[in-house]
Short mmCIF file of N, CA and C in Angstrom, two decimals:
data_model
loop_
_atom_site.label_atom_id
_atom_site.label_comp_id
_atom_site.label_asym_id
_atom_site.label_seq_id
_atom_site.Cartn_x
_atom_site.Cartn_y
_atom_site.Cartn_z
N MET A 1 3.39 -40.82 -11.97
CA MET A 1 1.99 -40.50 -11.87
C MET A 1 1.43 -40.08 -13.21
N ALA A 2 2.15 -39.20 -13.90
CA ALA A 2 1.69 -38.75 -15.21
C ALA A 2 1.63 -39.92 -16.18
N ALA A 3 2.60 -40.84 -16.05
CA ALA A 3 2.60 -42.01 -16.93
C ALA A 3 1.38 -42.87 -16.67
N PHE A 4 0.99 -42.99 -15.42
CA PHE A 4 -0.18 -43.78 -15.08
C PHE A 4 -1.44 -43.18 -15.70
N ILE A 5 -1.57 -41.86 -15.57
CA ILE A 5 -2.75 -41.18 -16.12
C ILE A 5 -2.75 -41.31 -17.64
N ALA A 6 -1.58 -41.10 -18.27
CA ALA A 6 -1.51 -41.22 -19.72
C ALA A 6 -1.86 -42.63 -20.17
N LYS A 7 -1.35 -43.63 -19.45
CA LYS A 7 -1.64 -45.02 -19.80
C LYS A 7 -3.13 -45.29 -19.67
N GLN A 8 -3.75 -44.75 -18.61
CA GLN A 8 -5.18 -44.95 -18.41
C GLN A 8 -5.98 -44.34 -19.56
N MET A 9 -5.61 -43.12 -19.94
CA MET A 9 -6.36 -42.43 -20.99
C MET A 9 -6.19 -43.12 -22.33
N VAL A 10 -4.95 -43.44 -22.70
CA VAL A 10 -4.68 -44.08 -23.98
C VAL A 10 -5.17 -45.52 -23.95
N GLY A 11 -5.01 -46.19 -22.83
CA GLY A 11 -5.42 -47.59 -22.71
C GLY A 11 -6.91 -47.74 -22.92
N ASN A 12 -7.71 -46.83 -22.37
CA ASN A 12 -9.16 -46.90 -22.56
C ASN A 12 -9.54 -46.73 -24.02
N GLN A 13 -8.91 -45.78 -24.69
CA GLN A 13 -9.21 -45.56 -26.10
C GLN A 13 -8.75 -46.75 -26.94
N LEU A 14 -7.59 -47.28 -26.61
CA LEU A 14 -7.06 -48.41 -27.36
C LEU A 14 -7.94 -49.64 -27.19
N SER A 15 -8.39 -49.90 -25.97
CA SER A 15 -9.24 -51.06 -25.75
C SER A 15 -10.59 -50.89 -26.44
N ALA A 16 -11.07 -49.66 -26.53
CA ALA A 16 -12.34 -49.42 -27.23
C ALA A 16 -12.19 -49.72 -28.72
N VAL A 17 -11.05 -49.34 -29.30
CA VAL A 17 -10.81 -49.62 -30.71
C VAL A 17 -10.65 -51.13 -30.94
N LYS A 18 -9.93 -51.81 -30.06
CA LYS A 18 -9.76 -53.25 -30.18
C LYS A 18 -11.10 -53.96 -30.10
N GLY A 19 -11.96 -53.52 -29.17
CA GLY A 19 -13.28 -54.13 -29.02
C GLY A 19 -14.12 -53.95 -30.27
N ALA A 20 -14.04 -52.79 -30.90
CA ALA A 20 -14.84 -52.52 -32.09
C ALA A 20 -14.33 -53.33 -33.28
N VAL A 21 -13.02 -53.47 -33.41
CA VAL A 21 -12.44 -54.21 -34.54
C VAL A 21 -12.52 -55.71 -34.30
N GLY A 22 -12.23 -56.14 -33.08
CA GLY A 22 -12.18 -57.57 -32.77
C GLY A 22 -13.54 -58.23 -32.89
N GLY A 23 -14.57 -57.54 -32.53
CA GLY A 23 -15.91 -58.06 -32.68
C GLY A 23 -16.30 -59.08 -31.64
N ASP A 24 -15.63 -59.16 -30.46
CA ASP A 24 -16.11 -60.10 -29.45
C ASP A 24 -17.34 -59.46 -28.82
N GLY A 25 -18.46 -60.09 -29.03
CA GLY A 25 -19.73 -59.53 -28.60
C GLY A 25 -20.14 -60.01 -27.23
N GLY A 26 -19.33 -60.73 -26.52
CA GLY A 26 -19.69 -61.31 -25.23
C GLY A 26 -19.56 -60.32 -24.11
N ASP A 27 -18.91 -60.47 -23.13
CA ASP A 27 -18.58 -59.85 -21.85
C ASP A 27 -18.82 -58.32 -21.77
N ASP A 28 -20.00 -57.87 -22.15
CA ASP A 28 -20.30 -56.44 -22.02
C ASP A 28 -20.42 -56.05 -20.56
N GLY A 29 -21.01 -56.89 -19.74
CA GLY A 29 -21.16 -56.60 -18.32
C GLY A 29 -19.81 -56.49 -17.64
N ASP A 30 -18.90 -57.41 -17.95
CA ASP A 30 -17.56 -57.37 -17.37
C ASP A 30 -16.80 -56.14 -17.85
N ASP A 31 -16.99 -55.81 -19.14
CA ASP A 31 -16.31 -54.63 -19.68
C ASP A 31 -16.79 -53.36 -18.98
N LYS A 32 -18.07 -53.30 -18.72
CA LYS A 32 -18.61 -52.11 -18.04
C LYS A 32 -18.06 -52.01 -16.63
N GLU A 33 -18.00 -53.15 -15.94
CA GLU A 33 -17.47 -53.14 -14.58
C GLU A 33 -16.00 -52.74 -14.57
N LYS A 34 -15.25 -53.30 -15.54
CA LYS A 34 -13.83 -52.95 -15.63
C LYS A 34 -13.67 -51.46 -15.94
N ALA A 35 -14.49 -50.97 -16.86
CA ALA A 35 -14.40 -49.56 -17.23
C ALA A 35 -14.74 -48.67 -16.04
N GLU A 36 -15.76 -49.04 -15.29
CA GLU A 36 -16.12 -48.26 -14.11
C GLU A 36 -15.01 -48.27 -13.07
N GLU A 37 -14.43 -49.45 -12.86
CA GLU A 37 -13.33 -49.57 -11.89
C GLU A 37 -12.13 -48.74 -12.34
N GLU A 38 -11.80 -48.80 -13.64
CA GLU A 38 -10.68 -48.02 -14.15
C GLU A 38 -10.96 -46.52 -14.02
N GLU A 39 -12.21 -46.15 -14.27
CA GLU A 39 -12.56 -44.74 -14.16
C GLU A 39 -12.44 -44.27 -12.71
N ARG A 40 -12.87 -45.10 -11.77
CA ARG A 40 -12.72 -44.75 -10.35
C ARG A 40 -11.25 -44.60 -9.98
N GLU A 41 -10.43 -45.55 -10.45
CA GLU A 41 -9.00 -45.48 -10.16
C GLU A 41 -8.39 -44.22 -10.76
N ARG A 42 -8.80 -43.89 -11.98
CA ARG A 42 -8.28 -42.71 -12.64
C ARG A 42 -8.67 -41.44 -11.87
N GLN A 43 -9.93 -41.38 -11.44
CA GLN A 43 -10.40 -40.22 -10.68
C GLN A 43 -9.64 -40.10 -9.35
N GLU A 44 -9.42 -41.24 -8.70
CA GLU A 44 -8.66 -41.23 -7.44
C GLU A 44 -7.23 -40.75 -7.67
N ALA A 45 -6.62 -41.22 -8.76
CA ALA A 45 -5.26 -40.81 -9.07
C ALA A 45 -5.18 -39.31 -9.34
N ILE A 46 -6.17 -38.80 -10.04
CA ILE A 46 -6.20 -37.36 -10.33
C ILE A 46 -6.34 -36.57 -9.03
N LYS A 47 -7.22 -37.05 -8.16
CA LYS A 47 -7.43 -36.35 -6.89
C LYS A 47 -6.17 -36.39 -6.03
N GLU A 48 -5.50 -37.55 -5.98
CA GLU A 48 -4.27 -37.66 -5.22
C GLU A 48 -3.21 -36.69 -5.74
N ALA A 49 -3.07 -36.64 -7.07
CA ALA A 49 -2.08 -35.74 -7.66
C ALA A 49 -2.40 -34.29 -7.32
N GLU A 50 -3.67 -33.94 -7.39
CA GLU A 50 -4.08 -32.57 -7.05
C GLU A 50 -3.79 -32.26 -5.59
N ASP A 51 -4.08 -33.20 -4.71
CA ASP A 51 -3.81 -33.00 -3.28
C ASP A 51 -2.32 -32.83 -3.01
N ARG A 52 -1.50 -33.65 -3.67
CA ARG A 52 -0.05 -33.53 -3.49
C ARG A 52 0.44 -32.17 -3.99
N ARG A 53 -0.08 -31.74 -5.12
CA ARG A 53 0.32 -30.45 -5.67
C ARG A 53 -0.06 -29.32 -4.71
N LYS A 54 -1.26 -29.37 -4.17
CA LYS A 54 -1.70 -28.33 -3.23
C LYS A 54 -0.86 -28.33 -1.97
N GLU A 55 -0.55 -29.53 -1.47
CA GLU A 55 0.28 -29.63 -0.26
C GLU A 55 1.68 -29.07 -0.52
N LYS A 56 2.24 -29.37 -1.69
CA LYS A 56 3.56 -28.87 -2.05
C LYS A 56 3.56 -27.33 -2.08
N HIS A 57 2.53 -26.76 -2.69
CA HIS A 57 2.46 -25.31 -2.77
C HIS A 57 2.23 -24.68 -1.39
N ARG A 58 1.46 -25.35 -0.55
CA ARG A 58 1.23 -24.84 0.79
C ARG A 58 2.54 -24.80 1.57
N LYS A 59 3.35 -25.88 1.46
CA LYS A 59 4.64 -25.92 2.15
C LYS A 59 5.58 -24.84 1.63
N MET A 60 5.59 -24.65 0.30
CA MET A 60 6.46 -23.61 -0.27
C MET A 60 6.05 -22.23 0.24
N GLU A 61 4.76 -21.99 0.34
CA GLU A 61 4.28 -20.70 0.82
C GLU A 61 4.64 -20.50 2.29
N GLU A 62 4.58 -21.57 3.08
CA GLU A 62 5.00 -21.47 4.48
C GLU A 62 6.47 -21.11 4.58
N GLU A 63 7.31 -21.74 3.74
CA GLU A 63 8.74 -21.44 3.75
C GLU A 63 8.99 -19.98 3.36
N ARG A 64 8.28 -19.52 2.34
CA ARG A 64 8.44 -18.12 1.90
C ARG A 64 8.03 -17.17 3.02
N GLU A 65 6.93 -17.48 3.68
CA GLU A 65 6.46 -16.61 4.76
C GLU A 65 7.47 -16.58 5.90
N LYS A 66 8.10 -17.74 6.18
CA LYS A 66 9.12 -17.79 7.22
C LYS A 66 10.30 -16.90 6.84
N MET A 67 10.71 -16.97 5.58
CA MET A 67 11.81 -16.11 5.12
C MET A 67 11.43 -14.63 5.21
N ARG A 68 10.22 -14.30 4.83
CA ARG A 68 9.76 -12.92 4.92
C ARG A 68 9.80 -12.43 6.37
N GLN A 69 9.34 -13.30 7.26
CA GLN A 69 9.32 -12.92 8.68
C GLN A 69 10.73 -12.70 9.21
N ASP A 70 11.68 -13.55 8.78
CA ASP A 70 13.07 -13.37 9.19
C ASP A 70 13.60 -12.01 8.73
N ILE A 71 13.26 -11.65 7.50
CA ILE A 71 13.71 -10.34 6.97
C ILE A 71 13.06 -9.22 7.76
N ARG A 72 11.76 -9.34 8.05
CA ARG A 72 11.08 -8.32 8.84
C ARG A 72 11.73 -8.17 10.21
N ASP A 73 12.06 -9.30 10.83
CA ASP A 73 12.69 -9.26 12.17
C ASP A 73 14.08 -8.61 12.09
N LYS A 74 14.82 -8.95 11.05
CA LYS A 74 16.18 -8.44 10.91
C LYS A 74 16.18 -6.92 10.75
N TYR A 75 15.25 -6.39 9.96
CA TYR A 75 15.23 -4.96 9.68
C TYR A 75 14.14 -4.20 10.45
N ASN A 76 13.53 -4.86 11.43
CA ASN A 76 12.49 -4.25 12.26
C ASN A 76 11.36 -3.63 11.44
N ILE A 77 10.87 -4.39 10.53
CA ILE A 77 9.75 -3.95 9.69
C ILE A 77 8.48 -4.59 10.24
N LYS A 78 7.46 -3.75 10.38
CA LYS A 78 6.20 -4.29 10.87
C LYS A 78 5.41 -4.86 9.70
N LYS A 79 4.74 -5.95 9.97
CA LYS A 79 3.94 -6.60 8.95
C LYS A 79 2.64 -5.82 8.78
N LYS A 80 2.24 -5.62 7.54
CA LYS A 80 0.98 -4.95 7.29
C LYS A 80 -0.15 -5.85 7.75
N GLU A 81 -1.12 -5.23 8.40
CA GLU A 81 -2.26 -6.02 8.87
C GLU A 81 -3.17 -6.30 7.68
N GLU A 82 -3.38 -7.56 7.43
CA GLU A 82 -4.24 -7.96 6.34
C GLU A 82 -5.38 -8.78 6.91
N ILE A 83 -6.50 -8.67 6.28
CA ILE A 83 -7.62 -9.51 6.68
C ILE A 83 -7.35 -10.90 6.11
N VAL A 84 -7.13 -11.81 7.00
CA VAL A 84 -6.81 -13.17 6.57
C VAL A 84 -8.10 -13.94 6.46
N GLU A 85 -8.40 -14.35 5.25
CA GLU A 85 -9.61 -15.14 5.06
C GLU A 85 -9.34 -16.57 5.46
N ALA A 86 -10.37 -17.21 5.91
CA ALA A 86 -10.24 -18.63 6.22
C ALA A 86 -9.91 -19.37 4.94
N THR A 87 -9.27 -20.49 5.09
CA THR A 87 -8.89 -21.26 3.92
C THR A 87 -10.14 -21.53 3.09
N PRO A 88 -10.14 -21.08 1.84
CA PRO A 88 -11.35 -21.26 1.03
C PRO A 88 -11.64 -22.75 0.81
N GLN A 89 -12.90 -23.03 0.80
CA GLN A 89 -13.30 -24.41 0.55
C GLN A 89 -12.92 -24.78 -0.87
N GLU A 90 -12.55 -26.00 -1.03
CA GLU A 90 -12.14 -26.49 -2.33
C GLU A 90 -13.34 -26.47 -3.27
N GLU A 91 -13.18 -25.75 -4.38
CA GLU A 91 -14.28 -25.69 -5.33
C GLU A 91 -14.33 -27.00 -6.08
N PRO A 92 -15.51 -27.50 -6.28
CA PRO A 92 -15.63 -28.78 -6.96
C PRO A 92 -15.22 -28.67 -8.42
N ASN A 93 -14.62 -29.72 -8.88
CA ASN A 93 -14.22 -29.79 -10.27
C ASN A 93 -15.48 -29.96 -11.11
N PRO A 94 -15.70 -29.12 -12.11
CA PRO A 94 -16.94 -29.23 -12.88
C PRO A 94 -17.05 -30.57 -13.62
N LEU A 95 -15.93 -31.21 -13.88
CA LEU A 95 -16.00 -32.51 -14.55
C LEU A 95 -16.44 -33.61 -13.60
N MET A 96 -16.24 -33.38 -12.30
CA MET A 96 -16.56 -34.42 -11.33
C MET A 96 -17.80 -34.04 -10.52
N ARG A 97 -18.62 -33.11 -11.05
CA ARG A 97 -19.78 -32.68 -10.29
C ARG A 97 -20.84 -33.76 -10.26
N LYS A 98 -21.69 -33.67 -9.26
CA LYS A 98 -22.76 -34.63 -9.09
C LYS A 98 -23.83 -34.35 -10.14
N LYS A 99 -24.31 -35.39 -10.79
CA LYS A 99 -25.35 -35.22 -11.78
C LYS A 99 -26.67 -34.98 -11.07
N LYS A 100 -27.51 -34.16 -11.70
CA LYS A 100 -28.79 -33.82 -11.10
C LYS A 100 -29.79 -34.94 -11.35
N THR A 101 -30.61 -35.18 -10.36
CA THR A 101 -31.64 -36.21 -10.48
C THR A 101 -32.81 -35.63 -11.28
N PRO A 102 -33.65 -36.49 -11.82
CA PRO A 102 -34.81 -35.98 -12.56
C PRO A 102 -35.71 -35.09 -11.70
N GLU A 103 -35.79 -35.39 -10.40
CA GLU A 103 -36.61 -34.57 -9.51
C GLU A 103 -36.02 -33.16 -9.41
N GLU A 104 -34.68 -33.08 -9.31
CA GLU A 104 -34.04 -31.77 -9.22
C GLU A 104 -34.23 -30.99 -10.52
N LEU A 105 -34.11 -31.68 -11.65
CA LEU A 105 -34.31 -31.02 -12.93
C LEU A 105 -35.74 -30.52 -13.06
N ALA A 106 -36.71 -31.33 -12.62
CA ALA A 106 -38.11 -30.93 -12.68
C ALA A 106 -38.36 -29.72 -11.79
N ALA A 107 -37.75 -29.72 -10.60
CA ALA A 107 -37.90 -28.60 -9.68
C ALA A 107 -37.33 -27.32 -10.29
N GLU A 108 -36.17 -27.41 -10.96
CA GLU A 108 -35.58 -26.24 -11.60
C GLU A 108 -36.47 -25.73 -12.73
N ALA A 109 -37.02 -26.65 -13.53
CA ALA A 109 -37.89 -26.25 -14.63
C ALA A 109 -39.14 -25.55 -14.09
N GLU A 110 -39.69 -26.09 -13.01
CA GLU A 110 -40.88 -25.49 -12.40
C GLU A 110 -40.55 -24.09 -11.88
N GLN A 111 -39.37 -23.94 -11.29
CA GLN A 111 -38.96 -22.63 -10.77
C GLN A 111 -38.81 -21.63 -11.92
N GLU A 112 -38.25 -22.07 -13.05
CA GLU A 112 -38.10 -21.19 -14.20
C GLU A 112 -39.47 -20.76 -14.73
N GLU A 113 -40.41 -21.72 -14.80
CA GLU A 113 -41.76 -21.39 -15.25
C GLU A 113 -42.41 -20.39 -14.30
N LEU A 114 -42.20 -20.61 -13.00
CA LEU A 114 -42.75 -19.69 -12.01
C LEU A 114 -42.15 -18.30 -12.19
N ASP A 115 -40.83 -18.26 -12.43
CA ASP A 115 -40.17 -16.98 -12.66
C ASP A 115 -40.73 -16.30 -13.90
N ASP A 116 -40.93 -17.08 -14.98
CA ASP A 116 -41.50 -16.52 -16.20
C ASP A 116 -42.90 -15.96 -15.93
N PHE A 117 -43.72 -16.73 -15.21
CA PHE A 117 -45.07 -16.29 -14.89
C PHE A 117 -45.03 -15.02 -14.05
N THR A 118 -44.14 -15.00 -13.05
CA THR A 118 -44.03 -13.83 -12.18
C THR A 118 -43.60 -12.60 -12.98
N ASN A 119 -42.63 -12.78 -13.87
CA ASN A 119 -42.19 -11.65 -14.69
C ASN A 119 -43.33 -11.15 -15.58
N MET A 120 -44.06 -12.08 -16.18
CA MET A 120 -45.17 -11.69 -17.04
C MET A 120 -46.23 -10.96 -16.22
N PHE A 121 -46.52 -11.47 -15.02
CA PHE A 121 -47.51 -10.84 -14.15
C PHE A 121 -47.10 -9.41 -13.82
N PHE A 122 -45.84 -9.22 -13.45
CA PHE A 122 -45.39 -7.88 -13.09
C PHE A 122 -45.39 -6.94 -14.28
N ARG A 123 -45.04 -7.44 -15.47
CA ARG A 123 -45.10 -6.59 -16.66
C ARG A 123 -46.53 -6.14 -16.93
N CYS A 124 -47.48 -7.07 -16.82
CA CYS A 124 -48.89 -6.72 -17.01
C CYS A 124 -49.33 -5.72 -15.95
N PHE A 125 -48.95 -5.95 -14.72
CA PHE A 125 -49.32 -5.08 -13.62
C PHE A 125 -48.79 -3.67 -13.85
N ILE A 126 -47.56 -3.57 -14.28
CA ILE A 126 -46.95 -2.26 -14.52
C ILE A 126 -47.64 -1.55 -15.68
N SER A 127 -47.97 -2.30 -16.74
CA SER A 127 -48.66 -1.67 -17.88
C SER A 127 -50.04 -1.17 -17.46
N ILE A 128 -50.73 -1.92 -16.59
CA ILE A 128 -52.04 -1.47 -16.10
C ILE A 128 -51.88 -0.18 -15.30
N ILE A 129 -50.89 -0.13 -14.44
CA ILE A 129 -50.65 1.08 -13.65
C ILE A 129 -50.33 2.25 -14.56
N ASN A 130 -49.52 2.02 -15.59
CA ASN A 130 -49.20 3.09 -16.53
C ASN A 130 -50.45 3.58 -17.25
N ASN A 131 -51.33 2.67 -17.65
CA ASN A 131 -52.58 3.06 -18.31
C ASN A 131 -53.44 3.89 -17.38
N ILE A 132 -53.53 3.48 -16.14
CA ILE A 132 -54.32 4.23 -15.16
C ILE A 132 -53.74 5.63 -15.00
N GLN A 133 -52.44 5.72 -14.91
CA GLN A 133 -51.81 7.03 -14.75
C GLN A 133 -52.05 7.90 -15.98
N ASN A 134 -51.94 7.29 -17.18
CA ASN A 134 -52.17 8.05 -18.41
C ASN A 134 -53.62 8.52 -18.48
N ASN A 135 -54.57 7.67 -18.11
CA ASN A 135 -55.97 8.05 -18.14
C ASN A 135 -56.26 9.17 -17.16
N SER A 136 -55.69 9.09 -15.96
CA SER A 136 -55.92 10.15 -14.97
C SER A 136 -55.30 11.46 -15.45
N THR A 137 -54.17 11.39 -16.11
CA THR A 137 -53.54 12.59 -16.66
C THR A 137 -54.42 13.17 -17.76
N ARG A 138 -54.97 12.30 -18.59
CA ARG A 138 -55.84 12.74 -19.66
C ARG A 138 -57.08 13.44 -19.10
N LYS A 139 -57.65 12.87 -18.03
CA LYS A 139 -58.84 13.47 -17.43
C LYS A 139 -58.52 14.83 -16.83
N ARG A 140 -57.33 14.96 -16.27
CA ARG A 140 -56.95 16.25 -15.71
C ARG A 140 -56.71 17.27 -16.81
N LEU A 141 -56.20 16.81 -17.96
CA LEU A 141 -55.89 17.73 -19.04
C LEU A 141 -57.11 18.05 -19.90
N GLN A 142 -58.14 17.23 -19.84
CA GLN A 142 -59.29 17.40 -20.71
C GLN A 142 -59.97 18.76 -20.52
N PRO A 143 -60.27 19.21 -19.29
CA PRO A 143 -60.87 20.54 -19.14
C PRO A 143 -59.98 21.64 -19.68
N VAL A 144 -58.68 21.51 -19.50
CA VAL A 144 -57.75 22.51 -19.99
C VAL A 144 -57.80 22.56 -21.51
N GLN A 145 -57.88 21.39 -22.13
CA GLN A 145 -57.93 21.31 -23.59
C GLN A 145 -59.23 21.92 -24.10
N GLU A 146 -60.35 21.62 -23.42
CA GLU A 146 -61.63 22.19 -23.84
C GLU A 146 -61.61 23.71 -23.73
N GLN A 147 -61.04 24.21 -22.65
CA GLN A 147 -60.96 25.65 -22.45
C GLN A 147 -60.11 26.27 -23.55
N HIS A 148 -59.02 25.62 -23.90
CA HIS A 148 -58.14 26.11 -24.96
C HIS A 148 -58.89 26.14 -26.29
N GLN A 149 -59.69 25.12 -26.56
CA GLN A 149 -60.45 25.06 -27.81
C GLN A 149 -61.50 26.19 -27.85
N GLN A 150 -62.14 26.45 -26.74
CA GLN A 150 -63.13 27.52 -26.69
C GLN A 150 -62.47 28.87 -26.94
N GLN A 151 -61.32 29.09 -26.36
CA GLN A 151 -60.61 30.36 -26.59
C GLN A 151 -60.22 30.50 -28.05
N HIS A 152 -59.80 29.39 -28.62
CA HIS A 152 -59.40 29.40 -30.02
C HIS A 152 -60.61 29.73 -30.92
N GLN A 153 -61.75 29.12 -30.64
CA GLN A 153 -62.96 29.40 -31.42
C GLN A 153 -63.41 30.85 -31.23
N LEU A 154 -63.27 31.36 -30.03
CA LEU A 154 -63.65 32.73 -29.76
C LEU A 154 -62.77 33.71 -30.53
N GLN A 155 -61.51 33.35 -30.67
CA GLN A 155 -60.60 34.21 -31.43
C GLN A 155 -60.98 34.20 -32.91
N LYS A 156 -61.40 33.04 -33.39
CA LYS A 156 -61.80 32.96 -34.80
C LYS A 156 -63.11 33.72 -35.04
N ASN A 157 -64.03 33.54 -34.14
CA ASN A 157 -65.34 34.13 -34.32
C ASN A 157 -65.74 34.87 -33.03
N PRO A 158 -65.39 36.13 -32.95
CA PRO A 158 -65.65 36.87 -31.71
C PRO A 158 -67.15 37.08 -31.45
N ASN A 159 -68.00 36.98 -32.46
CA ASN A 159 -69.44 37.19 -32.28
C ASN A 159 -70.15 35.91 -31.86
N MET A 160 -69.42 34.90 -31.58
CA MET A 160 -70.01 33.60 -31.27
C MET A 160 -70.92 33.66 -30.05
N TYR A 161 -70.56 34.41 -29.06
CA TYR A 161 -71.35 34.47 -27.84
C TYR A 161 -72.46 35.52 -27.90
N TYR A 162 -72.43 36.34 -28.95
CA TYR A 162 -73.39 37.43 -29.02
C TYR A 162 -74.50 37.15 -30.02
N LYS A 163 -74.72 35.94 -30.41
CA LYS A 163 -75.76 35.63 -31.37
C LYS A 163 -77.11 35.80 -30.70
N ILE A 164 -78.00 36.43 -31.46
CA ILE A 164 -79.34 36.65 -30.92
C ILE A 164 -80.35 36.09 -31.88
#
């Protein structure tokens, strides 16, 4: 299996170099079809190898669990209760992910713009609220400040109120 994958990888590169040096300018359509077919075969081979590897590891884990259970039975050990999660779904290989369509890309861009607009709106809204709070605080403090200034002036000039 590994030899097949290696041959596919090296063979593709080798044929690309031969095509560039050889200069046969014809059969581009056939080359593309062949390349696509080879790529599909390569992807299938990779997936098969991965599936076999996972199955092998699953069987090994089953055998280990059987051995553990035999030991537990022999020595009367109770198994710890664990929350057994359902078999996790196979995560997609990032190299084999589905490409996004232009509509999906446009929708994502629009969502980002909307998010930017929303963030900007909330920042402006919060700054307005802060200004309102600061102004109301200033209005509440203004009489106190005026009273303080009057007391200060009275201390400087005690005859200020007694002018005739």
